[in-house]
Tab-separated table of C-alpha atoms and ligand atoms in Angstrom:
chain	number	residue	atom	x	y	z
A	17	MET	CA	12.403	23.908	5.682
A	18	LEU	CA	13.245	20.695	3.840
A	19	SER	CA	10.602	18.860	1.796
A	20	VAL	CA	10.933	15.428	0.305
A	21	GLN	CA	8.461	15.307	-2.575
A	22	LYS	CA	7.660	12.045	-4.309
A	23	PHE	CA	6.031	11.873	-7.729
A	24	GLY	CA	4.485	8.590	-8.824
A	25	GLY	CA	4.460	7.049	-12.274
A	26	SER	CA	1.307	8.800	-13.480
A	27	SER	CA	2.693	12.183	-12.367
A	28	VAL	CA	5.731	11.742	-14.617
A	29	ALA	CA	4.023	9.701	-17.358
A	30	ASN	CA	5.200	11.962	-20.211
A	31	VAL	CA	7.353	15.026	-20.882
A	32	ASP	CA	4.448	17.433	-20.354
A	33	ARG	CA	3.803	16.021	-16.936
A	34	ILE	CA	7.489	16.096	-16.043
A	35	GLN	CA	7.410	19.806	-16.915
A	36	LYS	CA	4.419	20.225	-14.587
A	37	VAL	CA	6.350	18.454	-11.832
A	38	ALA	CA	9.310	20.763	-12.488
A	39	GLU	CA	6.967	23.750	-12.112
A	40	ARG	CA	5.677	22.457	-8.834
A	41	VAL	CA	9.152	21.782	-7.484
A	42	SER	CA	10.180	25.285	-8.656
A	43	ARG	CA	7.323	26.850	-6.737
A	44	THR	CA	8.372	25.024	-3.586
A	45	VAL	CA	11.970	26.188	-4.028
A	46	GLU	CA	10.789	29.746	-4.629
A	47	ARG	CA	8.972	29.645	-1.300
A	48	GLY	CA	12.412	29.173	0.245
A	49	HIS	CA	12.305	25.405	0.785
A	50	ARG	CA	15.032	22.948	0.052
A	51	VAL	CA	13.670	20.074	-2.026
A	52	VAL	CA	14.554	16.462	-2.658
A	53	ALA	CA	12.302	15.114	-5.437
A	54	VAL	CA	11.964	11.327	-5.583
A	55	VAL	CA	10.481	9.974	-8.805
A	56	SER	CA	8.963	6.732	-10.058
A	57	ALA	CA	9.389	5.362	-13.552
A	58	MET	CA	7.356	7.098	-16.287
A	59	GLY	CA	3.811	5.698	-16.555
A	60	ASP	CA	3.850	1.928	-17.091
A	61	THR	CA	7.571	1.749	-17.784
A	62	THR	CA	8.277	-0.801	-15.059
A	63	ASP	CA	5.631	-3.185	-16.434
A	64	GLU	CA	7.013	-2.694	-19.933
A	65	LEU	CA	10.540	-3.501	-18.789
A	66	ILE	CA	9.300	-6.661	-17.071
A	67	ASP	CA	7.506	-7.600	-20.322
A	68	LEU	CA	10.662	-7.076	-22.345
A	69	LEU	CA	12.580	-9.315	-20.018
A	70	ALA	CA	9.931	-12.024	-20.311
A	71	GLN	CA	10.424	-11.978	-24.079
A	72	VAL	CA	14.106	-12.730	-23.630
A	73	THR	CA	13.965	-15.342	-20.893
A	74	ASP	CA	11.511	-17.333	-18.741
A	75	ARG	CA	13.922	-17.334	-15.842
A	76	PRO	CA	15.577	-13.975	-15.495
A	77	PRO	CA	18.364	-13.965	-12.920
A	78	ASP	CA	17.270	-11.764	-10.017
A	79	ARG	CA	20.368	-9.634	-10.339
A	80	GLU	CA	19.595	-8.741	-13.958
A	81	TYR	CA	15.923	-8.184	-13.161
A	82	ASP	CA	16.917	-5.508	-10.659
A	83	VAL	CA	19.506	-3.901	-12.949
A	84	LEU	CA	16.848	-3.662	-15.647
A	85	VAL	CA	13.861	-2.392	-13.671
A	86	SER	CA	15.941	0.161	-11.762
A	87	THR	CA	16.539	2.015	-15.035
A	88	GLY	CA	12.964	3.340	-15.287
A	89	GLU	CA	13.388	5.598	-12.268
A	90	ILE	CA	16.806	6.803	-13.459
A	91	VAL	CA	15.254	8.084	-16.692
A	92	SER	CA	12.663	10.126	-14.765
A	93	ALA	CA	15.238	11.541	-12.351
A	94	ALA	CA	17.569	12.741	-15.110
A	95	LEU	CA	14.728	14.263	-17.159
A	96	LEU	CA	13.349	16.090	-14.121
A	97	ALA	CA	16.806	17.437	-13.213
A	98	CYS	CA	17.191	18.793	-16.743
A	99	ALA	CA	13.691	20.312	-16.727
A	100	LEU	CA	14.596	22.069	-13.466
A	101	ARG	CA	17.880	23.346	-14.893
A	102	THR	CA	16.128	24.919	-17.870
A	103	ARG	CA	14.055	26.777	-15.282
A	104	GLY	CA	17.237	28.209	-13.833
A	105	HIS	CA	17.597	25.908	-10.839
A	106	ASN	CA	20.735	24.162	-9.890
A	107	ALA	CA	19.558	20.555	-10.043
A	108	VAL	CA	21.305	17.215	-10.003
A	109	SER	CA	19.929	13.678	-10.329
A	110	MET	CA	21.139	10.737	-8.294
A	111	THR	CA	20.552	6.994	-8.393
A	112	GLY	CA	20.038	4.859	-5.285
A	113	PRO	CA	23.652	3.642	-5.249
A	114	GLN	CA	24.992	7.183	-5.755
A	115	ILE	CA	23.068	8.429	-2.743
A	116	GLY	CA	24.139	5.528	-0.580
A	117	ILE	CA	20.831	3.741	-0.026
A	118	HIS	CA	22.165	0.480	1.392
A	119	THR	CA	19.872	-2.541	1.366
A	120	ASP	CA	19.968	-6.162	2.412
A	121	GLY	CA	20.866	-8.753	-0.197
A	122	VAL	CA	17.360	-9.727	-1.288
A	123	TYR	CA	16.854	-8.826	-4.929
A	124	ARG	CA	13.414	-7.634	-6.159
A	125	LYS	CA	12.208	-6.692	-2.677
A	126	ALA	CA	15.225	-5.482	-0.792
A	127	LYS	CA	14.889	-3.727	2.554
A	128	ILE	CA	16.751	-0.518	3.312
A	129	VAL	CA	19.264	-1.021	6.116
A	130	LYS	CA	21.120	2.286	6.086
A	131	ILE	CA	21.218	5.556	4.189
A	132	ARG	CA	24.463	7.500	4.058
A	133	ALA	CA	23.005	10.567	2.326
A	134	ASP	CA	26.271	12.563	2.545
A	135	ARG	CA	26.158	13.350	-1.138
A	136	ILE	CA	22.577	14.558	-0.949
A	137	ARG	CA	23.407	16.757	2.024
A	138	GLU	CA	26.391	18.258	0.247
A	139	ALA	CA	24.328	18.946	-2.853
A	140	LEU	CA	21.543	20.552	-0.799
A	141	ASP	CA	24.080	22.675	1.071
A	142	ALA	CA	25.438	23.804	-2.273
A	143	GLY	CA	21.944	25.037	-3.152
A	144	CYS	CA	20.974	22.185	-5.475
A	145	VAL	CA	17.609	20.564	-5.911
A	146	VAL	CA	18.301	16.835	-5.852
A	147	THR	CA	16.168	14.541	-8.001
A	148	VAL	CA	16.318	10.948	-6.855
A	149	ALA	CA	15.602	7.713	-8.712
A	150	GLY	CA	13.216	5.910	-6.360
A	151	PHE	CA	12.768	2.178	-5.794
A	152	GLN	CA	16.464	1.223	-5.686
A	153	GLY	CA	19.561	0.791	-3.607
A	154	ILE	CA	22.814	-1.070	-3.394
A	155	ASN	CA	23.608	-4.216	-1.405
A	156	GLU	CA	26.729	-5.118	0.492
A	157	ALA	CA	28.246	-6.740	-2.580
A	158	GLY	CA	27.846	-3.476	-4.484
A	159	GLU	CA	25.000	-4.799	-6.631
A	160	ILE	CA	21.897	-2.832	-7.593
A	161	THR	CA	18.746	-3.911	-5.745
A	162	THR	CA	15.106	-2.808	-5.986
A	163	LEU	CA	12.613	-2.318	-3.162
A	164	GLY	CA	9.498	-4.130	-4.410
A	165	ARG	CA	6.631	-2.783	-6.525
A	166	GLY	CA	5.614	0.678	-5.410
A	167	GLY	CA	8.982	1.018	-3.680
A	168	SER	CA	9.571	4.675	-4.548
A	169	ASP	CA	7.232	5.545	-1.684
A	170	THR	CA	9.630	3.809	0.664
A	171	THR	CA	12.618	5.620	-0.857
A	172	ALA	CA	10.872	8.937	-0.204
A	173	VAL	CA	9.887	8.232	3.393
A	174	ALA	CA	13.294	6.731	4.211
A	175	LEU	CA	15.044	9.782	2.786
A	176	ALA	CA	12.749	12.045	4.782
A	177	VAL	CA	13.872	10.152	7.900
A	178	ALA	CA	17.574	10.222	6.993
A	179	LEU	CA	17.530	13.931	6.129
A	180	GLU	CA	15.212	14.860	9.004
A	181	ALA	CA	12.865	16.511	6.530
A	182	ASP	CA	9.932	18.523	7.821
A	183	VAL	CA	7.442	16.676	5.672
A	184	CYS	CA	7.262	13.917	3.084
A	185	GLU	CA	4.780	14.734	0.340
A	186	ILE	CA	3.523	11.867	-1.822
A	187	PHE	CA	2.113	13.312	-5.046
A	188	THR	CA	-0.223	10.939	-6.818
A	189	ASP	CA	-3.188	10.800	-9.189
A	190	VAL	CA	-5.815	10.903	-6.438
A	191	GLU	CA	-6.705	13.769	-4.106
A	192	GLY	CA	-5.771	11.858	-0.995
A	193	VAL	CA	-7.054	8.942	1.040
A	194	PHE	CA	-10.830	8.504	0.854
A	195	SER	CA	-13.339	7.038	3.285
A	196	ALA	CA	-14.097	4.443	0.569
A	197	ASP	CA	-13.214	3.982	-3.083
A	198	PRO	CA	-15.030	6.893	-4.804
A	199	ARG	CA	-15.668	4.682	-7.839
A	200	LEU	CA	-17.889	2.499	-5.645
A	201	VAL	CA	-19.163	5.116	-3.256
A	202	PRO	CA	-19.884	8.461	-4.924
A	203	ARG	CA	-20.412	10.062	-1.521
A	204	ALA	CA	-16.997	9.027	-0.180
A	205	ARG	CA	-15.054	11.880	1.393
A	206	LYS	CA	-11.419	12.798	1.453
A	207	ILE	CA	-9.994	12.062	4.917
A	208	PRO	CA	-8.043	15.099	6.140
A	209	ARG	CA	-6.006	13.296	8.810
A	210	ILE	CA	-5.446	9.616	9.401
A	211	ALA	CA	-3.342	7.652	11.890
A	212	TYR	CA	-0.482	5.482	10.632
A	213	ASP	CA	-2.149	2.326	11.960
A	214	GLU	CA	-5.418	3.132	10.239
A	215	MET	CA	-3.607	3.699	6.960
A	216	LEU	CA	-1.819	0.366	7.329
A	217	GLU	CA	-5.061	-1.466	8.102
A	218	LEU	CA	-6.802	0.194	5.144
A	219	ALA	CA	-3.906	-0.835	2.911
A	220	THR	CA	-4.070	-4.484	4.016
A	221	ALA	CA	-7.854	-4.331	3.679
A	222	GLY	CA	-7.481	-3.507	-0.002
A	223	ALA	CA	-7.147	0.294	-0.295
A	224	ARG	CA	-4.339	0.976	-2.763
A	225	VAL	CA	-2.743	4.292	-1.925
A	226	MET	CA	0.832	3.777	-0.800
A	227	GLN	CA	3.291	0.959	-0.338
A	228	SER	CA	2.614	-0.344	3.201
A	229	ARG	CA	6.286	-0.480	4.031
A	230	ALA	CA	6.562	3.248	3.474
A	231	VAL	CA	3.767	3.849	5.990
A	232	GLU	CA	5.433	1.496	8.493
A	233	PHE	CA	8.653	3.439	8.073
A	234	GLY	CA	6.820	6.708	8.631
A	235	ALA	CA	5.157	5.350	11.768
A	236	LYS	CA	8.401	4.028	13.188
A	237	PHE	CA	10.191	7.340	12.832
A	238	GLY	CA	7.236	9.707	13.163
A	239	VAL	CA	7.530	11.310	9.715
A	240	ARG	CA	4.356	13.043	8.637
A	241	ILE	CA	3.288	11.864	5.195
A	242	HIS	CA	1.095	14.115	3.084
A	243	VAL	CA	-0.669	12.201	0.293
A	244	ARG	CA	-1.930	14.722	-2.263
A	245	SER	CA	-2.763	15.217	-5.911
A	246	SER	CA	-0.063	16.227	-8.349
A	247	PHE	CA	-2.760	17.687	-10.613
A	248	SER	CA	-4.282	20.160	-8.165
A	249	GLU	CA	-3.199	22.462	-5.362
A	250	GLY	CA	-5.635	21.185	-2.744
A	251	GLU	CA	-4.572	19.717	0.564
A	252	GLY	CA	-4.673	15.944	0.594
A	253	THR	CA	-4.513	13.535	3.520
A	254	MET	CA	-1.971	13.814	6.330
A	255	ILE	CA	-0.838	10.454	7.721
A	256	GLU	CA	0.431	11.128	11.227
A	257	ASN	CA	-0.082	10.441	14.914
A	258	VAL	CA	-3.737	11.161	15.545
A	259	GLU	CA	-5.281	11.216	19.008
A	260	THR	CA	-8.285	8.944	19.334
A	261	ASN	CA	-10.326	11.306	21.422
A	262	GLY	CA	-11.674	14.459	19.970
A	263	TRP	CA	-12.381	13.466	16.416
A	264	GLY	CA	-15.808	13.111	15.015
A	265	GLU	CA	-17.060	15.465	17.703
A	266	ALA	CA	-17.085	18.516	15.484
A	267	GLY	CA	-20.133	17.363	13.556
A	268	MET	CA	-23.487	16.254	14.846
A	269	GLU	CA	-22.824	12.605	14.355
A	270	ARG	CA	-20.113	10.761	16.236
A	271	VAL	CA	-17.936	8.951	13.784
A	272	PHE	CA	-15.973	5.962	14.986
A	273	ILE	CA	-14.946	4.586	11.643
A	274	ARG	CA	-12.401	6.252	9.391
A	275	GLY	CA	-13.006	4.233	6.274
A	276	VAL	CA	-14.529	1.225	4.528
A	277	ALA	CA	-12.256	-0.834	2.288
A	278	HIS	CA	-12.894	-3.710	-0.061
A	279	ASP	CA	-10.789	-6.374	-1.700
A	280	ALA	CA	-12.262	-8.378	-4.560
A	281	ASN	CA	-9.002	-10.148	-5.205
A	282	GLN	CA	-9.562	-12.921	-2.672
A	283	ALA	CA	-10.618	-16.535	-2.905
A	284	LYS	CA	-11.734	-19.016	-0.268
A	285	ILE	CA	-10.454	-22.547	0.200
A	286	THR	CA	-12.131	-25.132	2.434
A	287	VAL	CA	-10.377	-28.263	3.621
A	288	ALA	CA	-13.091	-30.611	4.870
A	289	GLY	CA	-12.995	-33.231	7.589
A	290	VAL	CA	-9.508	-32.892	9.019
A	291	PRO	CA	-8.899	-34.612	12.396
A	292	ASP	CA	-9.491	-32.514	15.520
A	293	LYS	CA	-6.078	-32.836	17.115
A	294	PRO	CA	-2.959	-30.758	17.775
A	295	GLY	CA	-0.714	-29.920	14.831
A	296	VAL	CA	-3.314	-29.968	12.056
A	297	ALA	CA	-3.447	-26.212	11.469
A	298	ALA	CA	0.328	-26.093	11.880
A	299	THR	CA	0.813	-28.630	9.089
A	300	LEU	CA	-1.619	-26.983	6.676
A	301	PHE	CA	-0.583	-23.365	7.200
A	302	GLY	CA	3.078	-24.312	7.573
A	303	ALA	CA	2.989	-25.870	4.106
A	304	LEU	CA	1.359	-22.723	2.677
A	305	ALA	CA	3.855	-20.457	4.423
A	306	ASP	CA	6.752	-22.503	3.062
A	307	GLU	CA	5.522	-21.592	-0.395
A	308	ARG	CA	5.178	-17.957	0.709
A	309	ILE	CA	1.419	-17.921	0.277
A	310	ASN	CA	-0.218	-15.309	2.467
A	311	VAL	CA	-3.321	-16.520	4.242
A	312	ASP	CA	-5.793	-13.900	5.382
A	313	VAL	CA	-9.078	-14.808	7.102
A	314	ILE	CA	-9.260	-18.235	8.775
A	315	VAL	CA	-12.274	-20.056	10.212
A	316	GLN	CA	-12.314	-23.523	11.765
A	317	SER	CA	-15.578	-25.230	12.525
A	318	ALA	CA	-16.407	-28.597	14.042
A	319	THR	CA	-18.424	-30.823	11.720
A	320	ALA	CA	-18.386	-34.004	13.805
A	321	VAL	CA	-17.111	-34.984	17.232
A	322	ASP	CA	-13.549	-35.424	16.049
A	323	LYS	CA	-13.522	-33.612	12.698
A	324	ASN	CA	-13.119	-29.996	11.600
A	325	ASP	CA	-13.518	-28.014	8.412
A	326	ILE	CA	-10.902	-25.335	7.955
A	327	SER	CA	-11.691	-22.438	5.598
A	328	PHE	CA	-9.305	-19.640	4.734
A	329	THR	CA	-8.807	-16.958	2.135
A	330	VAL	CA	-5.805	-16.282	-0.080
A	331	ASN	CA	-4.943	-13.822	-2.793
A	332	ARG	CA	-6.649	-14.933	-6.011
A	333	ASP	CA	-3.319	-15.018	-7.841
A	334	ASP	CA	-2.147	-17.697	-5.400
A	335	LEU	CA	-5.314	-19.806	-5.595
A	336	ASP	CA	-4.110	-22.602	-7.874
A	337	ARG	CA	-0.929	-23.180	-5.933
A	338	ALA	CA	-2.790	-22.932	-2.624
A	339	ILE	CA	-5.270	-25.634	-3.736
A	340	GLU	CA	-2.416	-27.964	-4.698
A	341	ILE	CA	-0.685	-27.496	-1.375
A	342	SER	CA	-3.926	-27.875	0.583
A	343	LYS	CA	-4.730	-31.101	-1.243
A	344	SER	CA	-1.450	-32.725	-0.354
A	345	ALA	CA	-1.672	-31.430	3.224
A	346	SER	CA	-5.193	-32.862	3.546
A	347	GLU	CA	-3.998	-36.209	2.243
A	348	GLU	CA	-1.121	-36.220	4.700
A	349	LEU	CA	-3.502	-35.395	7.555
A	350	GLY	CA	-6.145	-37.914	6.576
A	351	GLY	CA	-8.595	-35.127	5.812
A	352	GLY	CA	-11.275	-34.886	3.157
A	353	GLU	CA	-12.069	-32.880	0.078
A	354	VAL	CA	-10.565	-29.473	-0.787
A	355	THR	CA	-12.928	-26.997	-2.418
A	356	ALA	CA	-12.459	-23.426	-3.603
A	357	ASP	CA	-14.764	-20.440	-4.046
A	358	GLU	CA	-13.630	-17.470	-6.109
A	359	ASN	CA	-16.941	-15.717	-5.825
A	360	ILE	CA	-16.120	-13.842	-2.612
A	361	ALA	CA	-14.846	-10.444	-1.484
A	362	LYS	CA	-13.579	-8.917	1.722
A	363	VAL	CA	-15.192	-5.808	3.146
A	364	SER	CA	-13.584	-4.064	6.116
A	365	ILE	CA	-14.236	-1.141	8.414
A	366	VAL	CA	-11.256	0.595	10.001
A	367	GLY	CA	-10.926	3.152	12.797
A	368	ILE	CA	-8.735	3.593	15.867
A	369	ALA	CA	-11.696	4.854	17.862
A	370	MET	CA	-13.492	1.499	17.576
A	371	ALA	CA	-11.311	0.105	20.356
A	372	GLN	CA	-12.972	2.451	22.842
A	373	HIS	CA	-16.550	2.124	21.660
A	374	ALA	CA	-18.760	-0.883	22.148
A	375	GLY	CA	-21.262	-1.896	19.525
A	376	VAL	CA	-19.306	-1.191	16.363
A	377	ALA	CA	-19.294	-4.850	15.327
A	378	ALA	CA	-23.000	-5.159	16.139
A	379	THR	CA	-23.786	-2.137	13.974
A	380	MET	CA	-21.772	-3.614	11.148
A	381	PHE	CA	-23.506	-6.997	11.290
A	382	ARG	CA	-26.972	-5.464	11.703
A	383	THR	CA	-26.398	-3.237	8.684
A	384	LEU	CA	-25.364	-6.172	6.524
A	385	ALA	CA	-28.311	-8.243	7.754
A	386	SER	CA	-30.793	-5.515	6.910
A	387	HIS	CA	-29.465	-5.611	3.338
A	388	GLY	CA	-29.803	-9.381	3.191
A	389	ILE	CA	-26.032	-9.824	2.947
A	390	ASN	CA	-24.764	-13.090	4.366
A	391	ILE	CA	-21.478	-13.055	6.272
A	392	GLN	CA	-19.327	-16.082	5.450
A	393	MET	CA	-16.318	-15.335	7.625
A	394	ILE	CA	-15.216	-12.685	10.105
A	395	SER	CA	-11.828	-11.489	11.256
A	396	THR	CA	-10.838	-8.605	13.487
A	397	SER	CA	-7.910	-6.606	14.764
A	398	GLU	CA	-8.052	-3.948	17.444
A	399	ILE	CA	-8.949	-1.306	14.860
A	400	ARG	CA	-10.474	-3.307	11.994
A	401	ILE	CA	-13.373	-5.674	11.376
A	402	SER	CA	-13.425	-7.611	8.110
A	403	VAL	CA	-16.108	-9.838	6.695
A	404	ILE	CA	-16.106	-12.156	3.721
A	405	VAL	CA	-19.258	-11.866	1.612
A	406	GLU	CA	-20.407	-13.007	-1.800
A	407	ARG	CA	-18.661	-10.944	-4.482
A	408	SER	CA	-21.926	-9.785	-6.079
A	409	GLN	CA	-22.909	-8.162	-2.778
A	410	MET	CA	-19.610	-6.387	-2.150
A	411	GLU	CA	-20.574	-3.002	-3.550
A	412	GLU	CA	-23.857	-2.907	-1.687
A	413	ALA	CA	-22.066	-3.878	1.516
A	414	VAL	CA	-19.503	-1.100	1.146
A	415	ARG	CA	-22.147	1.544	0.453
A	416	ALA	CA	-24.429	0.393	3.250
A	417	LEU	CA	-21.605	0.448	5.806
A	418	HIS	CA	-20.355	3.811	4.597
A	419	SER	CA	-23.820	5.293	5.278
A	420	ALA	CA	-24.418	3.396	8.500
A	421	PHE	CA	-21.243	4.767	10.050
A	422	GLY	CA	-22.026	8.347	9.064
A	423	LEU	CA	-19.283	8.657	6.481
A	424	ASP	CA	-21.371	9.848	3.513
A	425	ALA	CA	-20.643	13.356	2.317
A	426	PRO	CA	-23.683	15.648	2.419
A	427	GLU	CA	-25.900	15.317	-0.679
A	428	GLY	CA	-24.573	17.307	-3.600
A	429	ALA	CA	-21.228	18.048	-1.891
B	518	LIG	N1	8.300	1.826	-10.713
B	518	LIG	C1	8.135	0.900	-9.642
B	518	LIG	C2	6.791	0.222	-9.768
B	518	LIG	O1	6.070	0.484	-10.704
B	518	LIG	C3	8.276	1.558	-8.302
B	518	LIG	C4	7.287	2.656	-8.016
B	518	LIG	O2	6.557	3.115	-8.873
B	518	LIG	O3	7.239	3.098	-6.864
B	518	LIG	O4	6.455	-0.588	-8.970
B	519	MG	MG1	4.449	2.829	-9.956
């Protein structure tokens, strides 16, 4: 049995915690498993390194950015290897380049193209535990690259694929994936099993558990991903292929929704009075895409015979730039005023079973109506329905939907 175990920044935040991780890895080895332990940088190290760099230069070259931020993970990997050795294990640390994690040439958010993994295999065959610095690789030119924030998850899943591991365990500071954020919904439950697609939709809907790319990787190659707490022994959430039929039938209620997610980090822009003719949306959203601004929910409505208003949401961090771009696009198109509203939030329900059951959307809208919550915009995928509501009503919306779809844990549980 081969396990790839990944420990996030909070799990290796200080020496005590690294010792705890070493204990856990030891226990796995003692059960007869071979282990590859992928680690993140200690605590907030990556942010601190980025801060340091900002004190030296406003325009860090991408190459140096990657050289610098890749060091955080190397520190954790070496410390963990040493902690394992003092426990009598043969352990060796490796960096991304040493392993042979080959990426494309894009610094700061490189994509893995190939993993050689010969060295890891040799070390495992020699009876070593291998600790791996996550988040990094090497490009064709032999330069160090990093995989984007949260990228150690992707390192772990990719290694699990390359090594044909039996499972990829993601150890983190939460017990698993929940049916809603427990800070908002005290009666949220841990989800025992979730489908890859549901996890991806929850992630885009605002649930912050794992880097989405890692989940996509897992889905593509069918690696089971176990998200679990590094502070307790309990089972977490298994992300895997889940059949749509058969779940929710164990209890009395039939549950079609796996989770409710929210995202308060959105803002809405409205471009008023643009002409109703071909190419208008292409011009506006093309200009935004050129500046790499992600647009989420879009609504177009006719306001006069030959005029439309176009509203859309963007990440709040992109709002200022998005307004600028929208203003010049509107001018170019002969449109009207551009207005923005930061006082919004997105609330989504996700579940693969919704595709087979009518009435899920109706239940969602009825529930919101009965709480006096106005829906400003709607968007859907096959397994997700999202609505934009006023920010002050977000929490109530999440709780109401969580109850309405039978997700609340029993009282006192
Ligand atoms: N240390 C990197 C970050 O903070 C990568 C990771 O933690 O996965 O984004
Ligand atoms: Mg991190």
